[in-house]
PDB file of C-alpha atoms in Angstrom:
ATOM      1  CA  MET A  17     -79.233 -40.259-107.359  1.00  0.00           C
ATOM      2  CA  ALA A  18     -81.473 -41.090-110.306  1.00  0.00           C
ATOM      3  CA  ARG A  19     -81.924 -44.760-111.122  1.00  0.00           C
ATOM      4  CA  LYS A  20     -80.342 -45.845-114.395  1.00  0.00           C
ATOM      5  CA  GLU A  21     -82.820 -47.219-116.891  1.00  0.00           C
ATOM      6  CA  VAL A  22     -82.224 -50.623-118.441  1.00  0.00           C
ATOM      7  CA  THR A  23     -80.808 -50.425-121.962  1.00  0.00           C
ATOM      8  CA  TRP A  24     -81.945 -53.324-124.117  1.00  0.00           C
ATOM      9  CA  PRO A  25     -80.447 -54.374-127.472  1.00  0.00           C
ATOM     10  CA  ARG A  26     -82.952 -53.529-130.174  1.00  0.00           C
ATOM     11  CA  ALA A  27     -83.703 -55.344-133.405  1.00  0.00           C
ATOM     12  CA  ASP A  28     -83.782 -52.097-135.403  1.00  0.00           C
ATOM     13  CA  GLY A  29     -80.170 -51.311-134.508  1.00  0.00           C
ATOM     14  CA  GLY A  30     -78.736 -53.298-137.392  1.00  0.00           C
ATOM     15  CA  LEU A  31     -77.541 -56.216-135.261  1.00  0.00           C
ATOM     16  CA  LEU A  32     -77.276 -59.682-136.731  1.00  0.00           C
ATOM     17  CA  VAL A  33     -79.736 -62.161-135.225  1.00  0.00           C
ATOM     18  CA  ALA A  34     -76.975 -64.059-133.396  1.00  0.00           C
ATOM     19  CA  ASP A  35     -75.549 -60.843-131.909  1.00  0.00           C
ATOM     20  CA  TYR A  36     -79.008 -59.666-130.909  1.00  0.00           C
ATOM     21  CA  LEU A  37     -79.719 -62.944-129.109  1.00  0.00           C
ATOM     22  CA  ASP A  38     -76.377 -62.993-127.304  1.00  0.00           C
ATOM     23  CA  ASN A  39     -76.802 -59.397-126.129  1.00  0.00           C
ATOM     24  CA  LEU A  40     -80.376 -60.039-125.087  1.00  0.00           C
ATOM     25  CA  LEU A  41     -79.519 -63.112-123.011  1.00  0.00           C
ATOM     26  CA  ALA A  42     -76.539 -61.411-121.357  1.00  0.00           C
ATOM     27  CA  THR A  43     -78.648 -58.399-120.411  1.00  0.00           C
ATOM     28  CA  ALA A  44     -81.552 -60.516-119.202  1.00  0.00           C
ATOM     29  CA  LEU A  45     -79.216 -62.604-117.058  1.00  0.00           C
ATOM     30  CA  SER A  46     -77.526 -59.577-115.509  1.00  0.00           C
ATOM     31  CA  LYS A  47     -80.909 -57.969-114.743  1.00  0.00           C
ATOM     32  CA  ARG A  48     -82.215 -61.157-113.086  1.00  0.00           C
ATOM     33  CA  PHE A  49     -84.918 -61.897-115.636  1.00  0.00           C
ATOM     34  CA  SER A  50     -86.281 -65.388-115.086  1.00  0.00           C
ATOM     35  CA  ASP A  51     -88.254 -65.667-118.341  1.00  0.00           C
ATOM     36  CA  LEU A  52     -88.398 -64.210-121.839  1.00  0.00           C
ATOM     37  CA  PHE A  53     -91.453 -64.454-124.101  1.00  0.00           C
ATOM     38  CA  LEU A  54     -91.767 -64.151-127.881  1.00  0.00           C
ATOM     39  CA  LEU A  55     -95.463 -63.813-128.652  1.00  0.00           C
ATOM     40  CA  PRO A  56     -97.160 -63.170-132.016  1.00  0.00           C
ATOM     41  CA  LYS A  57     -99.094 -59.917-132.304  1.00  0.00           C
ATOM     42  CA  LYS A  58    -100.701 -58.025-135.162  1.00  0.00           C
ATOM     43  CA  GLY A  59     -97.915 -56.920-137.484  1.00  0.00           C
ATOM     44  CA  GLY A  60     -95.043 -58.639-135.684  1.00  0.00           C
ATOM     45  CA  TYR A  61     -93.879 -60.082-132.385  1.00  0.00           C
ATOM     46  CA  GLN A  62     -93.752 -58.772-128.838  1.00  0.00           C
ATOM     47  CA  LEU A  63     -90.653 -59.615-126.815  1.00  0.00           C
ATOM     48  CA  SER A  64     -91.210 -59.327-123.064  1.00  0.00           C
ATOM     49  CA  GLY A  65     -89.435 -60.414-119.905  1.00  0.00           C
ATOM     50  CA  GLN A  66     -90.381 -61.464-116.384  1.00  0.00           C
ATOM     51  CA  GLY A  67     -88.151 -59.854-113.772  1.00  0.00           C
ATOM     52  CA  PRO A  68     -88.212 -58.655-110.158  1.00  0.00           C
ATOM     53  CA  ALA A  69     -90.411 -55.698-111.134  1.00  0.00           C
ATOM     54  CA  GLY A  70     -92.885 -57.895-113.023  1.00  0.00           C
ATOM     55  CA  LEU A  71     -93.545 -58.401-116.738  1.00  0.00           C
ATOM     56  CA  VAL A  72     -92.109 -55.690-119.020  1.00  0.00           C
ATOM     57  CA  VAL A  73     -92.122 -55.222-122.791  1.00  0.00           C
ATOM     58  CA  ILE A  74     -88.541 -55.289-124.086  1.00  0.00           C
ATOM     59  CA  ASP A  75     -88.936 -54.883-127.852  1.00  0.00           C
ATOM     60  CA  TRP A  76     -91.242 -55.186-130.843  1.00  0.00           C
ATOM     61  CA  LEU A  77     -89.848 -57.345-133.621  1.00  0.00           C
ATOM     62  CA  ALA A  78     -90.659 -57.581-137.304  1.00  0.00           C
ATOM     63  CA  GLU A  79     -92.084 -60.994-138.128  1.00  0.00           C
ATOM     64  CA  ASN A  80     -89.144 -62.089-140.313  1.00  0.00           C
ATOM     65  CA  PHE A  81     -86.617 -61.070-137.621  1.00  0.00           C
ATOM     66  CA  ALA A  82     -88.607 -62.887-134.925  1.00  0.00           C
ATOM     67  CA  GLN A  83     -88.830 -66.022-137.080  1.00  0.00           C
ATOM     68  CA  SER A  84     -85.052 -65.965-137.593  1.00  0.00           C
ATOM     69  CA  LEU A  85     -84.514 -65.445-133.863  1.00  0.00           C
ATOM     70  CA  MET A  86     -86.754 -68.403-132.979  1.00  0.00           C
ATOM     71  CA  ALA A  87     -85.040 -70.584-135.584  1.00  0.00           C
ATOM     72  CA  LEU A  88     -81.665 -69.795-134.000  1.00  0.00           C
ATOM     73  CA  LEU A  89     -83.026 -70.601-130.554  1.00  0.00           C
ATOM     74  CA  LYS A  90     -84.398 -73.923-131.817  1.00  0.00           C
ATOM     75  CA  TYR A  91     -81.031 -74.734-133.381  1.00  0.00           C
ATOM     76  CA  ARG A  92     -79.184 -74.022-130.130  1.00  0.00           C
ATOM     77  CA  ALA A  93     -81.737 -76.023-128.149  1.00  0.00           C
ATOM     78  CA  ARG A  94     -81.579 -78.977-130.596  1.00  0.00           C
ATOM     79  CA  MET A  95     -85.226 -78.734-131.546  1.00  0.00           C
ATOM     80  CA  ASP A  96     -86.953 -79.434-134.877  1.00  0.00           C
ATOM     81  CA  LEU A  97     -86.613 -76.271-136.944  1.00  0.00           C
ATOM     82  CA  ALA A  98     -89.405 -77.312-139.317  1.00  0.00           C
ATOM     83  CA  GLU A  99     -92.027 -77.840-136.590  1.00  0.00           C
ATOM     84  CA  ASN A 100     -93.974 -74.700-135.633  1.00  0.00           C
ATOM     85  CA  ARG A 101     -97.273 -76.072-134.367  1.00  0.00           C
ATOM     86  CA  ARG A 102     -96.645 -78.971-131.982  1.00  0.00           C
ATOM     87  CA  PRO A 103     -95.131 -78.320-128.532  1.00  0.00           C
ATOM     88  CA  GLN A 104     -91.362 -78.697-128.296  1.00  0.00           C
ATOM     89  CA  LEU A 105     -88.946 -78.489-125.385  1.00  0.00           C
ATOM     90  CA  GLY A 106     -85.192 -78.006-125.466  1.00  0.00           C
ATOM     91  CA  ARG A 107     -82.314 -76.386-123.631  1.00  0.00           C
ATOM     92  CA  PHE A 108     -78.840 -74.967-124.156  1.00  0.00           C
ATOM     93  CA  ALA A 109     -75.973 -73.730-122.009  1.00  0.00           C
ATOM     94  CA  LEU A 110     -75.568 -70.044-121.189  1.00  0.00           C
ATOM     95  CA  GLY A 111     -72.198 -69.652-119.501  1.00  0.00           C
ATOM     96  CA  ALA A 112     -72.602 -70.961-115.973  1.00  0.00           C
ATOM     97  CA  ALA A 113     -76.371 -71.157-116.502  1.00  0.00           C
ATOM     98  CA  PHE A 114     -78.705 -72.663-119.076  1.00  0.00           C
ATOM     99  CA  VAL A 115     -81.830 -71.727-120.992  1.00  0.00           C
ATOM    100  CA  ARG A 116     -84.888 -73.959-121.182  1.00  0.00           C
ATOM    101  CA  VAL A 117     -86.850 -73.326-124.399  1.00  0.00           C
ATOM    102  CA  SER A 118     -90.540 -74.059-124.922  1.00  0.00           C
ATOM    103  CA  ALA A 119     -92.136 -73.553-128.357  1.00  0.00           C
ATOM    104  CA  VAL A 120     -95.700 -74.033-129.596  1.00  0.00           C
ATOM    105  CA  GLY A 121     -98.014 -72.678-132.301  1.00  0.00           C
ATOM    106  CA  ASP A 122    -101.178 -70.713-131.469  1.00  0.00           C
ATOM    107  CA  PHE A 123    -104.639 -71.292-132.969  1.00  0.00           C
ATOM    108  CA  LEU A 124    -103.550 -69.453-136.136  1.00  0.00           C
ATOM    109  CA  ASN A 125    -100.432 -71.663-136.432  1.00  0.00           C
ATOM    110  CA  ARG A 126     -98.186 -68.737-135.497  1.00  0.00           C
ATOM    111  CA  ALA A 127     -95.058 -69.804-133.622  1.00  0.00           C
ATOM    112  CA  SER A 128     -94.506 -68.623-130.063  1.00  0.00           C
ATOM    113  CA  MET A 129     -91.682 -69.226-127.616  1.00  0.00           C
ATOM    114  CA  ALA A 130     -90.938 -68.987-123.893  1.00  0.00           C
ATOM    115  CA  LEU A 131     -87.426 -69.065-122.437  1.00  0.00           C
ATOM    116  CA  ARG A 132     -86.669 -69.862-118.800  1.00  0.00           C
ATOM    117  CA  ILE A 133     -83.219 -68.604-117.776  1.00  0.00           C
ATOM    118  CA  ILE A 134     -81.864 -70.843-115.052  1.00  0.00           C
ATOM    119  CA  GLY A 135     -78.614 -69.966-113.308  1.00  0.00           C
ATOM    120  CA  ASN A 136     -76.434 -72.378-111.373  1.00  0.00           C
ATOM    121  CA  GLN A 137     -74.937 -69.587-109.287  1.00  0.00           C
ATOM    122  CA  LEU A 138     -76.986 -68.172-106.428  1.00  0.00           C
ATOM    123  CA  ILE A 139     -77.519 -64.428-106.404  1.00  0.00           C
ATOM    124  CA  GLU A 140     -77.201 -63.065-102.886  1.00  0.00           C
ATOM    125  CA  GLN A 141     -80.618 -62.200-101.561  1.00  0.00           C
ATOM    126  CA  ARG A 142     -80.965 -58.802 -99.904  1.00  0.00           C
ATOM    127  CA  PHE A 143     -83.577 -58.395 -97.185  1.00  0.00           C
ATOM    128  CA  GLN A 144     -85.345 -55.407 -95.713  1.00  0.00           C
ATOM    129  CA  GLU A 145     -85.230 -56.973 -92.244  1.00  0.00           C
ATOM    130  CA  LYS A 146     -81.990 -58.923 -91.874  1.00  0.00           C
ATOM    131  CA  THR A 147     -82.881 -59.987 -88.331  1.00  0.00           C
ATOM    132  CA  GLU A 148     -85.967 -61.915 -89.527  1.00  0.00           C
ATOM    133  CA  TRP A 149     -83.933 -63.717 -92.208  1.00  0.00           C
ATOM    134  CA  GLN A 150     -81.169 -64.487 -89.723  1.00  0.00           C
ATOM    135  CA  ARG A 151     -83.750 -65.879 -87.320  1.00  0.00           C
ATOM    136  CA  LEU A 152     -84.890 -68.271 -90.048  1.00  0.00           C
ATOM    137  CA  LEU A 153     -81.322 -69.382 -90.728  1.00  0.00           C
ATOM    138  CA  ASP A 154     -80.634 -69.946 -87.033  1.00  0.00           C
ATOM    139  CA  GLN A 155     -83.747 -72.035 -86.368  1.00  0.00           C
ATOM    140  CA  ARG A 156     -83.573 -75.257 -88.350  1.00  0.00           C
ATOM    141  CA  PRO A 157     -86.949 -76.890 -87.780  1.00  0.00           C
ATOM    142  CA  PRO A 158     -87.476 -80.555 -86.882  1.00  0.00           C
ATOM    143  CA  ALA A 159     -89.301 -83.013 -89.124  1.00  0.00           C
ATOM    144  CA  GLY A 160     -92.246 -81.482 -90.923  1.00  0.00           C
ATOM    145  CA  LEU A 161     -93.191 -79.215 -93.808  1.00  0.00           C
ATOM    146  CA  PHE A 162     -91.560 -75.809 -94.369  1.00  0.00           C
ATOM    147  CA  VAL A 163     -93.085 -73.824 -97.251  1.00  0.00           C
ATOM    148  CA  LEU A 164     -91.871 -70.701 -99.059  1.00  0.00           C
ATOM    149  CA  ALA A 165     -94.545 -68.792-100.985  1.00  0.00           C
ATOM    150  CA  GLY A 166     -94.487 -65.715-103.168  1.00  0.00           C
ATOM    151  CA  PRO A 167     -95.021 -64.374-106.678  1.00  0.00           C
ATOM    152  CA  ILE A 168     -92.947 -65.374-109.712  1.00  0.00           C
ATOM    153  CA  GLY A 169     -89.488 -63.813-109.632  1.00  0.00           C
ATOM    154  CA  SER A 170     -89.553 -63.038-105.909  1.00  0.00           C
ATOM    155  CA  GLY A 171     -86.449 -65.124-105.180  1.00  0.00           C
ATOM    156  CA  LYS A 172     -88.098 -68.164-103.581  1.00  0.00           C
ATOM    157  CA  THR A 173     -85.569 -70.585-105.074  1.00  0.00           C
ATOM    158  CA  THR A 174     -82.654 -68.394-103.997  1.00  0.00           C
ATOM    159  CA  SER A 175     -83.965 -68.324-100.437  1.00  0.00           C
ATOM    160  CA  LEU A 176     -84.723 -72.054-100.496  1.00  0.00           C
ATOM    161  CA  TYR A 177     -81.130 -72.877-101.427  1.00  0.00           C
ATOM    162  CA  ALA A 178     -79.733 -70.385 -98.927  1.00  0.00           C
ATOM    163  CA  LEU A 179     -81.645 -72.227 -96.188  1.00  0.00           C
ATOM    164  CA  LEU A 180     -80.511 -75.616 -97.503  1.00  0.00           C
ATOM    165  CA  ASN A 181     -76.871 -74.506 -97.576  1.00  0.00           C
ATOM    166  CA  VAL A 182     -77.016 -73.577 -93.881  1.00  0.00           C
ATOM    167  CA  TRP A 183     -79.368 -76.240 -92.539  1.00  0.00           C
ATOM    168  CA  GLY A 184     -77.741 -78.978 -94.630  1.00  0.00           C
ATOM    169  CA  ARG A 185     -74.173 -78.619 -93.355  1.00  0.00           C
ATOM    170  CA  GLY A 186     -72.943 -82.080 -92.444  1.00  0.00           C
ATOM    171  CA  ARG A 187     -76.267 -83.622 -93.474  1.00  0.00           C
ATOM    172  CA  LEU A 188     -77.630 -85.485 -96.484  1.00  0.00           C
ATOM    173  CA  VAL A 189     -79.703 -83.083 -98.570  1.00  0.00           C
ATOM    174  CA  LEU A 190     -81.727 -84.450-101.483  1.00  0.00           C
ATOM    175  CA  THR A 191     -83.686 -82.292-103.926  1.00  0.00           C
ATOM    176  CA  VAL A 192     -86.446 -83.190-106.377  1.00  0.00           C
ATOM    177  CA  GLU A 193     -86.935 -80.436-108.958  1.00  0.00           C
ATOM    178  CA  ASP A 194     -88.449 -79.639-112.352  1.00  0.00           C
ATOM    179  CA  PRO A 195     -85.917 -78.594-113.503  1.00  0.00           C
ATOM    180  CA  VAL A 196     -82.838 -78.378-111.265  1.00  0.00           C
ATOM    181  CA  GLU A 197     -82.292 -74.612-111.128  1.00  0.00           C
ATOM    182  CA  VAL A 198     -79.188 -74.394-108.931  1.00  0.00           C
ATOM    183  CA  VAL A 199     -76.349 -76.893-109.227  1.00  0.00           C
ATOM    184  CA  GLN A 200     -75.106 -77.721-105.722  1.00  0.00           C
ATOM    185  CA  PRO A 201     -72.448 -80.478-105.791  1.00  0.00           C
ATOM    186  CA  THR A 202     -72.859 -81.309-102.097  1.00  0.00           C
ATOM    187  CA  PHE A 203     -76.540 -82.245-102.593  1.00  0.00           C
ATOM    188  CA  LEU A 204     -78.065 -85.238-104.347  1.00  0.00           C
ATOM    189  CA  GLN A 205     -80.271 -83.595-106.989  1.00  0.00           C
ATOM    190  CA  LEU A 206     -82.992 -85.446-108.935  1.00  0.00           C
ATOM    191  CA  GLN A 207     -84.872 -84.002-111.899  1.00  0.00           C
ATOM    192  CA  VAL A 208     -88.451 -84.703-112.969  1.00  0.00           C
ATOM    193  CA  ASN A 209     -88.908 -86.036-116.512  1.00  0.00           C
ATOM    194  CA  GLU A 210     -92.610 -86.420-117.236  1.00  0.00           C
ATOM    195  CA  GLY A 211     -91.892 -87.566-120.806  1.00  0.00           C
ATOM    196  CA  ALA A 212     -90.023 -90.565-119.433  1.00  0.00           C
ATOM    197  CA  GLY A 213     -92.626 -91.207-116.748  1.00  0.00           C
ATOM    198  CA  VAL A 214     -90.435 -89.842-113.954  1.00  0.00           C
ATOM    199  CA  SER A 215     -92.826 -87.740-111.874  1.00  0.00           C
ATOM    200  CA  TYR A 216     -92.441 -85.806-108.640  1.00  0.00           C
ATOM    201  CA  GLU A 217     -94.323 -88.568-106.846  1.00  0.00           C
ATOM    202  CA  GLU A 218     -92.020 -91.327-108.164  1.00  0.00           C
ATOM    203  CA  LEU A 219     -88.862 -89.390-107.365  1.00  0.00           C
ATOM    204  CA  VAL A 220     -90.025 -88.556-103.832  1.00  0.00           C
ATOM    205  CA  LYS A 221     -90.576 -92.281-103.211  1.00  0.00           C
ATOM    206  CA  VAL A 222     -87.047 -93.014-104.420  1.00  0.00           C
ATOM    207  CA  ALA A 223     -85.664 -90.082-102.438  1.00  0.00           C
ATOM    208  CA  LEU A 224     -87.104 -91.340 -99.162  1.00  0.00           C
ATOM    209  CA  ARG A 225     -85.326 -94.674 -99.614  1.00  0.00           C
ATOM    210  CA  HIS A 226     -82.053 -92.716 -99.402  1.00  0.00           C
ATOM    211  CA  ARG A 227     -83.131 -91.512 -95.947  1.00  0.00           C
ATOM    212  CA  PRO A 228     -82.176 -87.852 -96.455  1.00  0.00           C
ATOM    213  CA  ASP A 229     -81.876 -85.541 -93.473  1.00  0.00           C
ATOM    214  CA  ILE A 230     -83.535 -82.807 -95.546  1.00  0.00           C
ATOM    215  CA  LEU A 231     -85.720 -83.256 -98.636  1.00  0.00           C
ATOM    216  CA  ALA A 232     -86.377 -80.267-100.906  1.00  0.00           C
ATOM    217  CA  ILE A 233     -89.210 -80.410-103.442  1.00  0.00           C
ATOM    218  CA  GLY A 234     -88.755 -77.620-105.963  1.00  0.00           C
ATOM    219  CA  GLU A 235     -92.370 -76.512-106.309  1.00  0.00           C
ATOM    220  CA  ILE A 236     -95.828 -77.782-105.418  1.00  0.00           C
ATOM    221  CA  ARG A 237     -97.864 -77.341-108.595  1.00  0.00           C
ATOM    222  CA  ASP A 238    -100.578 -79.975-108.340  1.00  0.00           C
ATOM    223  CA  GLY A 239    -102.305 -82.409-106.034  1.00  0.00           C
ATOM    224  CA  GLN A 240     -99.898 -85.296-106.668  1.00  0.00           C
ATOM    225  CA  THR A 241     -96.855 -83.212-105.771  1.00  0.00           C
ATOM    226  CA  ALA A 242     -98.627 -81.814-102.720  1.00  0.00           C
ATOM    227  CA  LYS A 243     -99.549 -85.323-101.576  1.00  0.00           C
ATOM    228  CA  ALA A 244     -95.966 -86.530-102.019  1.00  0.00           C
ATOM    229  CA  ALA A 245     -94.586 -83.595 -99.995  1.00  0.00           C
ATOM    230  CA  LEU A 246     -97.134 -84.136 -97.224  1.00  0.00           C
ATOM    231  CA  GLN A 247     -96.468 -87.870 -96.971  1.00  0.00           C
ATOM    232  CA  ALA A 248     -92.708 -87.243 -96.772  1.00  0.00           C
ATOM    233  CA  ALA A 249     -93.204 -84.691 -94.004  1.00  0.00           C
ATOM    234  CA  LEU A 250     -95.522 -86.988 -92.055  1.00  0.00           C
ATOM    235  CA  SER A 251     -93.011 -89.849 -92.334  1.00  0.00           C
ATOM    236  CA  GLY A 252     -90.482 -88.007 -90.171  1.00  0.00           C
ATOM    237  CA  HIS A 253     -88.501 -85.961 -92.717  1.00  0.00           C
ATOM    238  CA  LEU A 254     -87.822 -82.238 -92.881  1.00  0.00           C
ATOM    239  CA  VAL A 255     -89.318 -81.153 -96.219  1.00  0.00           C
ATOM    240  CA  LEU A 256     -88.717 -77.754 -97.793  1.00  0.00           C
ATOM    241  CA  THR A 257     -90.741 -76.635-100.793  1.00  0.00           C
ATOM    242  CA  THR A 258     -92.228 -73.622-102.580  1.00  0.00           C
ATOM    243  CA  ILE A 259     -95.774 -72.812-103.667  1.00  0.00           C
ATOM    244  CA  HIS A 260     -97.682 -69.943-105.252  1.00  0.00           C
ATOM    245  CA  ALA A 261     -99.891 -68.297-102.624  1.00  0.00           C
ATOM    246  CA  ASN A 262    -100.872 -64.722-101.813  1.00  0.00           C
ATOM    247  CA  SER A 263     -99.777 -64.765 -98.172  1.00  0.00           C
ATOM    248  CA  ALA A 264     -98.073 -66.961 -95.600  1.00  0.00           C
ATOM    249  CA  ARG A 265    -101.415 -67.828 -94.020  1.00  0.00           C
ATOM    250  CA  GLN A 266    -102.979 -68.738 -97.369  1.00  0.00           C
ATOM    251  CA  VAL A 267    -100.429 -71.558 -97.809  1.00  0.00           C
ATOM    252  CA  LEU A 268    -102.596 -73.881 -95.716  1.00  0.00           C
ATOM    253  CA  HIS A 269    -105.672 -73.122 -97.840  1.00  0.00           C
ATOM    254  CA  ARG A 270    -103.714 -73.650-101.090  1.00  0.00           C
ATOM    255  CA  LEU A 271    -102.626 -77.096 -99.910  1.00  0.00           C
ATOM    256  CA  VAL A 272    -106.182 -77.984 -98.933  1.00  0.00           C
ATOM    257  CA  ASP A 273    -107.445 -76.689-102.308  1.00  0.00           C
ATOM    258  CA  LEU A 274    -105.032 -79.141-103.959  1.00  0.00           C
ATOM    259  CA  GLY A 275    -106.902 -82.012-102.308  1.00  0.00           C
ATOM    260  CA  LEU A 276    -105.039 -82.531 -99.034  1.00  0.00           C
ATOM    261  CA  SER A 277    -106.734 -83.197 -95.715  1.00  0.00           C
ATOM    262  CA  GLU A 278    -106.718 -80.026 -93.605  1.00  0.00           C
ATOM    263  CA  ALA A 279    -106.154 -82.077 -90.472  1.00  0.00           C
ATOM    264  CA  LEU A 280    -103.067 -83.751 -91.971  1.00  0.00           C
ATOM    265  CA  VAL A 281    -101.747 -80.449 -93.320  1.00  0.00           C
ATOM    266  CA  ARG A 282    -102.057 -78.880 -89.868  1.00  0.00           C
ATOM    267  CA  GLU A 283    -100.246 -81.879 -88.401  1.00  0.00           C
ATOM    268  CA  ALA A 284     -97.304 -81.577 -90.833  1.00  0.00           C
ATOM    269  CA  LEU A 285     -97.037 -77.839 -91.561  1.00  0.00           C
ATOM    270  CA  LEU A 286     -94.364 -76.195 -89.413  1.00  0.00           C
ATOM    271  CA  THR A 287     -93.792 -72.776 -90.962  1.00  0.00           C
ATOM    272  CA  SER A 288     -94.912 -70.870 -94.024  1.00  0.00           C
ATOM    273  CA  VAL A 289     -93.050 -67.809 -95.292  1.00  0.00           C
ATOM    274  CA  TYR A 290     -94.349 -65.348 -97.876  1.00  0.00           C
ATOM    275  CA  GLN A 291     -91.600 -63.486 -99.738  1.00  0.00           C
ATOM    276  CA  ARG A 292     -91.918 -60.559-102.102  1.00  0.00           C
ATOM    277  CA  LEU A 293     -89.556 -57.959-103.577  1.00  0.00           C
ATOM    278  CA  GLU A 294     -89.858 -54.224-102.952  1.00  0.00           C
ATOM    279  CA  ARG A 295     -87.816 -51.338-104.321  1.00  0.00           C
ATOM    280  CA  ASP A 296     -85.320 -49.752-101.978  1.00  0.00           C
ATOM    281  CA  SER A 297     -84.146 -46.121-101.902  1.00  0.00           C
ATOM    282  CA  ALA A 298     -81.347 -46.874-104.386  1.00  0.00           C
ATOM    283  CA  GLY A 299     -83.759 -48.244-106.994  1.00  0.00           C
ATOM    284  CA  GLY A 300     -82.809 -51.878-106.362  1.00  0.00           C
ATOM    285  CA  PHE A 301     -84.886 -54.638-104.821  1.00  0.00           C
ATOM    286  CA  ARG A 302     -84.983 -56.095-101.335  1.00  0.00           C
ATOM    287  CA  ALA A 303     -86.994 -59.064-100.119  1.00  0.00           C
ATOM    288  CA  THR A 304     -89.563 -58.727 -97.371  1.00  0.00           C
ATOM    289  CA  LEU A 305     -90.756 -61.707 -95.354  1.00  0.00           C
ATOM    290  CA  GLU A 306     -94.071 -62.568 -93.739  1.00  0.00           C
ATOM    291  CA  ARG A 307     -93.906 -65.635 -91.492  1.00  0.00           C
ATOM    292  CA  VAL A 308     -96.509 -67.872 -89.868  1.00  0.00           C
ATOM    293  CA  ASP A 309     -95.499 -70.621 -87.423  1.00  0.00           C
ATOM    294  CA  TRP A 310     -98.220 -73.255 -87.349  1.00  0.00           C
ATOM    295  CA  GLN A 311     -96.775 -75.330 -84.515  1.00  0.00           C
TER     296      GLN A 311
END
């Protein structure tokens, strides 16, 4: 059976800006797009999206239509409509999810915008090898560092929360994220706010005072976050986190590249899992796992 192509709402179809935006967000959410980008190009704007299959061009917009679309997004996100050069951040609700909006002007003072679509409902992850995933679920590790790696849009956060939901039954689970991407009422969830001086490092310190059975750190992006995750793991906690790496084995090297001692990483690192999405015979996507047990 032939795979159905995605039909996107187009700006040249006579839609009002508000209708175009609502249709676009609904379609992007249903197709599991994590990000949308409005970028200035010669003669107009390129609208693209980041999904399971990678970055795709969705539409080309006339400059006046794109400006109106970005103004509406700023209004919904409670941002300054008159500011097009300085960086701005905002957010607005999207049904059971929300959209985080980032806007900034380029070197020619042309406005650009990135939207992160963050759902609070987990999408069931489908795996090529269910036995390998089930083996992960059945083997809750002791204290130490458990790391999920993979490209953008590969479902790392979905898998992270699926593990937490199983391993955290009857236990205190505390998450430190930037931002909180999945609302889980049974967990204590903390959110980074760099503007207010609330960093990953500060929140991890606070989190450890609560003595959680499992600590989840949303993503290791820099040396400070990596150091905080390592110290938590070495202090006797089970720490789950994600990182961008090209393989399960490369996770160790990424952590060392971020300034951590290789000896301490080897002492704390329990398991690293690399996850990616591949097309199945029906044209959908299934996750494949590559696992390395370090201890």
